[in-house]
Amino acid sequence: MENYFSSDFRLGVLGGGQLGRMLLTETQKYDIFTVILDGDQHAPCAEICNEFHQGSLMDYQTVYDFGKTVDVLTIEIEHVNIDALKKLEEEGLKIYPQPNVLEIIQHKGRQKDFFRNHNIPTADYTRHASAKQLGDMTEFPFVWKSAQFGYDGTGVKVIRSAEDLQGLPDVDSITEDMIPFKNELAVIVARNEKGEIKTYPVVEMEFHPTANQVEYVLCPARIDNAVAEKARDIALHVSDALGIVGLLAVEMFQTKDDEILVNEVAPRTHNSGHYSIEASYTSQFEQHLRSILNMPLGNTDNKVAGIMVNLVGEEGYSGDVVYEGMDDILHISGVTPHIYGKKHTRPFRKMGHVTIVNQDLDEARRVAEMVKKTIRVVAK
Amino acid sequence: MENYFSSDFRLGVLGGGQLGRMLLTETQKYDIFTVILDGDQHAPCAEICNEFHQGSLMDYQTVYDFGKTVDVLTIEIEHVNIDALKKLEEEGLKIYPQPNVLEIIQHKGRQKDFFRNHNIPTADYTRHASAKQLGDMTEFPFVWKSAQFGYDGTGVKVIRSAEDLQGLPDVDSITEDMIPFKNELAVIVARNEKGEIKTYPVVEMEFHPTANQVEYVLCPARIDNAVAEKARDIALHVSDALGIVGLLAVEMFQTKDDEILVNEVAPRTHNSGHYSIEASYTSQFEQHLRSILNMPLGNTDNKVAGIMVNLVGEEGYSGDVVYEGMDDILHISGVTPHIYGKKHTRPFRKMGHVTIVNQDLDEARRVAEMVKKTIRVVAK
């Protein structure tokens, strides 16, 4: 293994948001010098990384020049300039996840084709090069997804009638069958250069009963072992088919018939793995670092059960953020807030998350509900 | 509670070493703007805090001026200019731990007098204003301690004969009875401004059978409940008598007769609490932050058993540090290295630590021994 610790080694990260910030906790723990590129000079990582570069992640020259300053390059967001990465890879730079994997995943059409070509179970879909082609769709409902740049539910719409097609942007897109699912599950797979592989336990996204919004991520998922095993096997299959080095988060539907269909994947640390910071032997951020640097992978088991609640900006508030109710939630045992370092809130912006851990998942679930009711992300 | 999170609030820390660095993990998690003063421009905190000031912690004007730039001031080392702190406190700055507590603790003579005056059990001792006075000591052996600036065993010597007195520095000192102890224990107590108090479980320092050097810190200590309860009660009594706000680490001897004698105390996060990062519901660093900012205190219980091994520079090596055996220890489940960010090693310098966690303390102890045998801190 290379000498990464307190050495001249330089790790580069494309993207300086909250995922980068939580990765920095680990690079600081290992004292690995970390250089970050982000378009926003006030990005969550800007002040606390070893070296910060401001510039566009989609600009060829910016990404190429940045890559030339580091020894290994990784990402915390998949929307980056792939041509620059391919050139850097050709020139010998280690880039994990690999550019060809990013290229597949950053485009939902290519991602779905990849699933189909590798017998990875997924909902039926059609690709559309432009909005005009959507006029051919006559059976409703279905799900429309922008092929690129969708993030946290943006670029996704349920289409229930021909009227709903109006106003969709004229972009490359896919449409998918709506899956009536019992559960939405996710599995994170880690794989290093040597080919060592570990999967985290299956997590469950619990939705608000009416608002159709994920409220809680629970680990372990409250599903039976056979389903959990199937989900882990499928996630492993996806990671293996991609040959990815690094973390892969696989989001899946558990259908009414206990079929598992892959919804989409992300080639990085993921919101569904944030619970791992407090609950797991090895947090997903440490695991990402271990996998891209070809270190041995850590134990993915839980020490205790974990639940994550996202902190998103409340509707109707924009401006300098204030977290209301923090005092009340800090009174409760096993509650840890993570504040991402964004000074300004706006409706639905991801501002932080709260992890709740407990020996007993049901007790953690009760506490999570209390936390969710108590804390508010508003503006001054 | 004040609005600390992503706000204009500024936390000041005197000292930018490893304790400050591990505190930064927590201030980053809560997005609390943190300003650090240290004499060394390459201090472990320098690059990763929000704002770094270089200057002497013992210089009145430097400490005073620094204090004027922050809203709450804390320390990670007790050897700081007390007069400046007293002046700042008079002028209304919140300083935790309080200057009067630091003043008692930073001087071993005053510390021992404090124990005696508050009926805190401790070994018998004599104060000596100069080396000349030590000539009066005719009964051997005893322990000599420099009253000030001792750290991690420096400034401490066992005196077995009149010859051993030669070469001691001519400084203010104390001499103490040697205590034939069964165990060396420690308890960390947290106390916030509101007076809420929590104690961590008792930890045990396990010594090398011949080298008289702490090899492992184990939590929980392998002692019976009655002794543990007595140790926690005494630690609480010390914290209460001092009226300290913040963390207090109380090091104690368990004598052959299961008496508990306080050895010394530290008004801050402590080496004996490092295990808590991985093993506890609330790490000592988060707890320190909670206590000095008058937040509710977190749960001090363990999720799993924890053992800590210090990584100190090996004898015979000075220069650019290299950590040998990291790959081997990372293969083992539940092993987490912490590298403090010091580029240069020298004999016995504290360079990092490794935490080993496991559901089973005995298994953790076996792993800790393997870790200790495997990892080496050497130079290029």
GROMACS .gro file of C-alpha atoms in nm, chain A residues 160-304:
model
  145
  160ARG     CA    1  -5.087   1.085  -1.554
  161SER     CA    2  -5.239   1.232  -1.872
  162ALA     CA    3  -5.148   1.398  -2.202
  163GLU     CA    4  -5.176   1.739  -2.030
  164ASP     CA    5  -4.896   1.647  -1.791
  165LEU     CA    6  -4.666   1.620  -2.092
  166GLN     CA    7  -4.700   1.993  -2.150
  167GLY     CA    8  -4.427   2.199  -2.002
  168LEU     CA    9  -4.169   1.918  -1.984
  169PRO     CA   10  -3.830   2.052  -2.090
  170ASP     CA   11  -3.712   1.956  -2.439
  171VAL     CA   12  -3.427   1.733  -2.329
  172ASP     CA   13  -3.302   1.380  -2.374
  173SER     CA   14  -3.519   1.169  -2.140
  174ILE     CA   15  -3.652   0.827  -2.049
  175THR     CA   16  -4.000   0.715  -1.956
  176GLU     CA   17  -4.058   0.420  -1.729
  177ASP     CA   18  -4.341   0.199  -1.612
  178MET     CA   19  -4.469   0.303  -1.271
  179ILE     CA   20  -4.384   0.032  -1.023
  180PRO     CA   21  -4.639  -0.024  -0.747
  181PHE     CA   22  -4.384  -0.103  -0.481
  182LYS     CA   23  -4.405  -0.219  -0.120
  183ASN     CA   24  -4.071  -0.074  -0.021
  184GLU     CA   25  -3.793   0.133  -0.159
  185LEU     CA   26  -3.461  -0.020  -0.057
  186ALA     CA   27  -3.095   0.063  -0.109
  187VAL     CA   28  -2.767  -0.121  -0.077
  188ILE     CA   29  -2.421   0.029  -0.086
  189VAL     CA   30  -2.145  -0.185  -0.233
  190ALA     CA   31  -1.776  -0.109  -0.187
  191ARG     CA   32  -1.508  -0.247  -0.415
  192ASN     CA   33  -1.137  -0.173  -0.419
  193GLU     CA   34  -0.876  -0.210  -0.694
  194LYS     CA   35  -0.773  -0.555  -0.570
  195GLY     CA   36  -1.135  -0.661  -0.622
  196GLU     CA   37  -1.224  -0.697  -0.254
  197ILE     CA   38  -1.599  -0.639  -0.218
  198LYS     CA   39  -1.830  -0.563   0.075
  199THR     CA   40  -2.197  -0.475   0.091
  200TYR     CA   41  -2.366  -0.273   0.361
  201PRO     CA   42  -2.691  -0.403   0.507
  202VAL     CA   43  -3.009  -0.323   0.313
  203VAL     CA   44  -3.167   0.007   0.415
  204GLU     CA   45  -3.531   0.099   0.380
  205MET     CA   46  -3.671   0.433   0.275
  206GLU     CA   47  -3.988   0.501   0.467
  207PHE     CA   48  -4.225   0.739   0.289
  208HIS     CA   49  -4.468   0.986   0.436
  209PRO     CA   50  -4.810   0.815   0.417
  210THR     CA   51  -4.959   1.090   0.200
  211ALA     CA   52  -4.684   1.330   0.082
  212ASN     CA   53  -4.490   1.068  -0.122
  213GLN     CA   54  -4.162   1.195   0.022
  214VAL     CA   55  -3.890   0.990   0.194
  215GLU     CA   56  -3.908   1.066   0.564
  216TYR     CA   57  -3.671   0.813   0.719
  217VAL     CA   58  -3.387   0.590   0.605
  218LEU     CA   59  -3.374   0.287   0.835
  219CYS     CA   60  -3.090   0.042   0.878
  220PRO     CA   61  -3.147  -0.246   0.888
  221ALA     CA   62  -3.457  -0.252   0.664
  222ARG     CA   63  -3.764  -0.416   0.820
  223ILE     CA   64  -3.784  -0.686   0.553
  224ASP     CA   65  -3.731  -1.058   0.565
  225ASN     CA   66  -3.394  -1.216   0.512
  226ALA     CA   67  -3.472  -1.371   0.176
  227VAL     CA   68  -3.563  -1.032   0.031
  228ALA     CA   69  -3.259  -0.869   0.190
  229GLU     CA   70  -3.033  -1.135   0.048
  230LYS     CA   71  -3.184  -1.094  -0.297
  231ALA     CA   72  -3.133  -0.717  -0.278
  232ARG     CA   73  -2.768  -0.756  -0.176
  233ASP     CA   74  -2.707  -1.010  -0.453
  234ILE     CA   75  -2.852  -0.779  -0.716
  235ALA     CA   76  -2.649  -0.483  -0.586
  236LEU     CA   77  -2.335  -0.697  -0.604
  237HIS     CA   78  -2.424  -0.799  -0.956
  238VAL     CA   79  -2.453  -0.432  -1.062
  239SER     CA   80  -2.121  -0.340  -0.900
  240ASP     CA   81  -1.956  -0.637  -1.063
  241ALA     CA   82  -2.103  -0.568  -1.408
  242LEU     CA   83  -1.980  -0.208  -1.389
  243GLY     CA   84  -1.641  -0.315  -1.257
  244ILE     CA   85  -1.652  -0.002  -1.046
  245VAL     CA   86  -1.377   0.081  -0.797
  246GLY     CA   87  -1.527   0.284  -0.515
  247LEU     CA   88  -1.874   0.291  -0.367
  248LEU     CA   89  -2.189   0.213  -0.558
  249ALA     CA   90  -2.529   0.297  -0.408
  250VAL     CA   91  -2.803   0.085  -0.561
  251GLU     CA   92  -3.161   0.206  -0.514
  252MET     CA   93  -3.425  -0.062  -0.561
  253PHE     CA   94  -3.797  -0.126  -0.549
  254GLN     CA   95  -3.938  -0.424  -0.366
  255THR     CA   96  -4.257  -0.498  -0.563
  256LYS     CA   97  -4.580  -0.637  -0.421
  257ASP     CA   98  -4.456  -0.982  -0.531
  258ASP     CA   99  -4.120  -0.939  -0.357
  259GLU     CA  100  -3.943  -0.890  -0.685
  260ILE     CA  101  -3.645  -0.655  -0.670
  261LEU     CA  102  -3.611  -0.399  -0.950
  262VAL     CA  103  -3.315  -0.164  -0.968
  263ASN     CA  104  -3.433   0.197  -0.983
  264GLU     CA  105  -3.107   0.380  -1.023
  265VAL     CA  106  -2.749   0.377  -0.904
  266ALA     CA  107  -2.500   0.637  -0.786
  267PRO     CA  108  -2.122   0.582  -0.812
  268ARG     CA  109  -2.035   0.739  -0.476
  269THR     CA  110  -2.131   0.792  -0.114
  270HIS     CA  111  -2.504   0.839  -0.085
  271ASN     CA  112  -2.775   0.989   0.130
  272SER     CA  113  -2.899   0.638   0.208
  273GLY     CA  114  -2.565   0.563   0.377
  274HIS     CA  115  -2.537   0.861   0.610
  275TYR     CA  116  -2.666   0.651   0.902
  276SER     CA  117  -2.335   0.462   0.880
  277ILE     CA  118  -2.133   0.745   1.038
  278GLU     CA  119  -2.282   0.669   1.377
  279ALA     CA  120  -2.426   0.320   1.331
  280SER     CA  121  -2.165   0.120   1.139
  281TYR     CA  122  -1.821  -0.013   1.222
  282THR     CA  123  -1.699   0.165   0.907
  283SER     CA  124  -1.877   0.473   0.780
  284GLN     CA  125  -1.948   0.490   0.407
  285PHE     CA  126  -1.708   0.785   0.382
  286GLU     CA  127  -1.419   0.594   0.534
  287GLN     CA  128  -1.511   0.299   0.313
  288HIS     CA  129  -1.507   0.516   0.002
  289LEU     CA  130  -1.159   0.633   0.093
  290ARG     CA  131  -1.043   0.279   0.164
  291SER     CA  132  -1.182   0.154  -0.166
  292ILE     CA  133  -1.043   0.424  -0.398
  293LEU     CA  134  -0.701   0.406  -0.230
  294ASN     CA  135  -0.692   0.026  -0.250
  295MET     CA  136  -0.682  -0.019   0.125
  296PRO     CA  137  -0.846  -0.322   0.287
  297LEU     CA  138  -1.222  -0.262   0.322
  298GLY     CA  139  -1.375  -0.218   0.668
  299ASN     CA  140  -1.651  -0.409   0.844
  300THR     CA  141  -1.991  -0.296   0.710
  301ASP     CA  142  -2.198  -0.433   0.999
  302ASN     CA  143  -2.393  -0.210   1.233
  303LYS     CA  144  -2.285  -0.150   1.592
  304VAL     CA  145  -2.640  -0.035   1.662
   0.00000   0.00000   0.00000
